Short mmCIF file of C-alpha atoms in Angstrom, two decimals:
data_model
loop_
_atom_site.label_atom_id
_atom_site.label_comp_id
_atom_site.label_asym_id
_atom_site.label_seq_id
_atom_site.Cartn_x
_atom_site.Cartn_y
_atom_site.Cartn_z
CA MET A 15 101.16 96.29 81.64
CA LEU A 16 103.24 94.32 84.12
CA ASN A 17 106.65 95.49 85.27
CA ILE A 18 109.62 93.98 87.05
CA GLY A 19 108.94 94.02 90.79
CA ASP A 20 105.15 93.73 90.40
CA LYS A 21 103.34 90.94 92.19
CA ALA A 22 102.71 88.23 89.61
CA PRO A 23 98.96 87.88 88.98
CA ASP A 24 97.66 84.68 90.56
CA PHE A 25 95.55 82.28 88.52
CA THR A 26 94.07 78.81 88.77
CA LEU A 27 94.07 76.73 85.57
CA LEU A 28 93.81 73.05 84.71
CA ASN A 29 96.93 71.02 83.94
CA LYS A 30 97.05 68.16 81.42
CA ASP A 31 95.69 65.79 84.09
CA GLY A 32 92.66 68.03 84.71
CA GLN A 33 93.93 69.15 88.12
CA ALA A 34 93.53 72.79 89.17
CA ILE A 35 96.93 74.44 89.61
CA SER A 36 97.37 77.92 91.11
CA LEU A 37 100.46 80.06 90.76
CA SER A 38 100.21 80.79 94.50
CA ASN A 39 100.91 77.08 95.16
CA PHE A 40 104.53 77.78 94.16
CA LEU A 41 105.35 80.58 96.60
CA GLY A 42 108.84 79.97 97.96
CA LYS A 43 109.99 78.59 94.60
CA LYS A 44 111.33 80.36 91.53
CA ILE A 45 109.12 79.94 88.44
CA VAL A 46 109.74 80.19 84.72
CA LEU A 47 106.29 81.00 83.34
CA TYR A 48 106.12 80.96 79.58
CA PHE A 49 103.19 81.76 77.33
CA TYR A 50 103.08 80.25 73.86
CA PRO A 51 100.57 80.37 70.98
CA LYS A 52 99.66 76.76 70.19
CA ASP A 53 100.53 73.12 70.86
CA ASN A 54 102.15 71.11 68.05
CA THR A 55 103.20 74.08 65.94
CA PRO A 56 106.85 74.28 64.83
CA GLY A 57 107.97 77.18 67.06
CA CYS A 58 106.02 76.07 70.11
CA THR A 59 107.31 72.52 69.75
CA LYS A 60 110.92 73.77 69.53
CA GLN A 61 110.42 75.88 72.65
CA ALA A 62 108.76 73.09 74.64
CA CYS A 63 111.42 70.56 73.64
CA ALA A 64 114.18 72.99 74.62
CA PHE A 65 112.61 73.38 78.08
CA ALA A 66 112.20 69.60 78.30
CA GLY A 67 115.85 69.05 77.42
CA LEU A 68 117.00 71.42 80.17
CA TYR A 69 114.28 70.57 82.69
CA ARG A 70 116.58 68.59 84.99
CA GLU A 71 118.94 71.58 85.18
CA PHE A 72 116.02 73.87 86.06
CA GLN A 73 114.92 71.39 88.74
CA ASN A 74 118.48 71.16 90.13
CA ARG A 75 118.35 74.93 90.62
CA GLY A 76 114.97 74.71 92.38
CA VAL A 77 113.10 76.26 89.45
CA GLU A 78 109.69 75.08 88.21
CA VAL A 79 108.77 75.50 84.53
CA ILE A 80 105.15 76.21 83.58
CA GLY A 81 103.87 76.63 80.02
CA ILE A 82 100.49 78.21 79.27
CA SER A 83 98.47 78.36 76.06
CA LYS A 84 94.82 78.59 75.04
CA ASP A 85 94.85 74.92 74.04
CA SER A 86 92.54 72.43 75.72
CA VAL A 87 93.54 69.96 78.40
CA ALA A 88 93.18 67.15 75.80
CA SER A 89 95.53 68.98 73.43
CA HIS A 90 98.10 69.39 76.22
CA VAL A 91 97.90 65.66 76.99
CA LYS A 92 98.72 64.76 73.38
CA PHE A 93 101.44 67.42 73.15
CA ALA A 94 103.12 66.34 76.40
CA GLU A 95 102.96 62.65 75.51
CA LYS A 96 104.21 63.12 71.94
CA TYR A 97 107.30 65.06 73.05
CA SER A 98 107.79 63.63 76.58
CA LEU A 99 107.35 67.03 78.20
CA PRO A 100 108.08 66.70 81.94
CA PHE A 101 107.00 70.16 83.08
CA ILE A 102 103.58 71.66 83.83
CA LEU A 103 101.34 72.69 80.93
CA LEU A 104 98.26 74.71 81.79
CA SER A 105 95.16 75.23 79.69
CA ASP A 106 93.80 78.79 79.50
CA PRO A 107 90.96 78.72 76.92
CA ASP A 108 89.24 81.71 78.57
CA ARG A 109 92.51 83.71 78.51
CA VAL A 110 92.43 84.39 82.27
CA ALA A 111 96.23 84.29 82.78
CA ILE A 112 96.98 85.24 79.17
CA GLU A 113 95.18 88.57 79.58
CA ALA A 114 96.34 89.13 83.18
CA TYR A 115 99.95 88.93 81.95
CA GLY A 116 99.26 91.14 78.92
CA VAL A 117 100.35 88.62 76.30
CA TRP A 118 97.06 88.70 74.30
CA GLN A 119 98.04 91.25 71.69
CA GLU A 120 97.62 92.23 68.09
CA LYS A 121 99.86 90.17 65.83
CA LYS A 122 100.65 90.17 62.12
CA MET A 123 101.00 86.86 60.33
CA CYS A 124 101.13 86.32 56.59
CA GLY A 125 100.01 89.90 55.98
CA LYS A 126 96.93 89.54 58.21
CA THR A 127 96.39 91.28 61.53
CA GLY A 128 94.61 89.55 64.42
CA MET A 129 94.74 88.94 68.13
CA GLY A 130 96.86 86.17 69.58
CA VAL A 131 99.34 85.10 72.24
CA VAL A 132 102.70 86.81 71.91
CA ARG A 133 105.40 84.35 72.99
CA THR A 134 106.60 85.80 76.32
CA THR A 135 108.48 84.40 79.31
CA PHE A 136 108.34 85.66 82.89
CA ILE A 137 110.67 84.73 85.71
CA ILE A 138 108.85 84.91 89.03
CA ASP A 139 110.85 84.96 92.25
CA GLU A 140 110.24 83.06 95.47
CA GLU A 141 108.09 85.89 96.85
CA GLY A 142 105.75 85.81 93.84
CA LYS A 143 107.15 88.95 92.23
CA ILE A 144 108.14 89.36 88.60
CA ALA A 145 111.93 89.28 88.39
CA LYS A 146 112.27 89.35 84.59
CA ILE A 147 110.06 89.80 81.53
CA MET A 148 111.22 88.47 78.17
CA PRO A 149 108.83 89.54 75.36
CA LYS A 150 108.82 88.05 71.86
CA VAL A 151 111.39 85.38 72.72
CA LYS A 152 112.96 83.04 70.20
CA PRO A 153 111.55 79.53 70.70
CA ASP A 154 114.78 77.63 70.13
CA THR A 155 117.01 79.72 72.44
CA ASN A 156 114.61 80.88 75.19
CA ALA A 157 115.22 78.00 77.65
CA GLN A 158 119.02 78.25 77.42
CA GLU A 159 118.92 82.06 77.80
CA ILE A 160 116.91 81.75 80.99
CA LEU A 161 119.07 79.00 82.42
CA SER A 162 122.22 81.06 81.86
CA GLN A 163 120.62 84.02 83.69
CA LEU A 164 119.52 82.06 86.77
#
């Protein structure tokens, strides 16, 4: 379990262009790192579009936005193109970052229990430490909540 003040676990994952991106590449910059269940689903689309709509404001504050799901690079390409998503999407099919951040958890959906990604957002400071953890966030208000706290 991660806590505020912990060093954010580093990872290297592929972005939608197939380039390897490491969290450590962003030291010196504040990061909004959000984990979401699946591309092109209603909640995940709302969340991504909300971040896209506010992306310029995040950039103006020197903040990078990174979204991570288990989806493939090809899925991220389609998702980003369909909704004009300007921020970084990373593919984590082996759940490297997902498990390191503790967001792979038991979930209940439609009366069934199974494992999945629990929608969670982390704010990581310029030193690479976790400044805030927001578990089980609401997809349509998450981006605005974060922006108002920065």
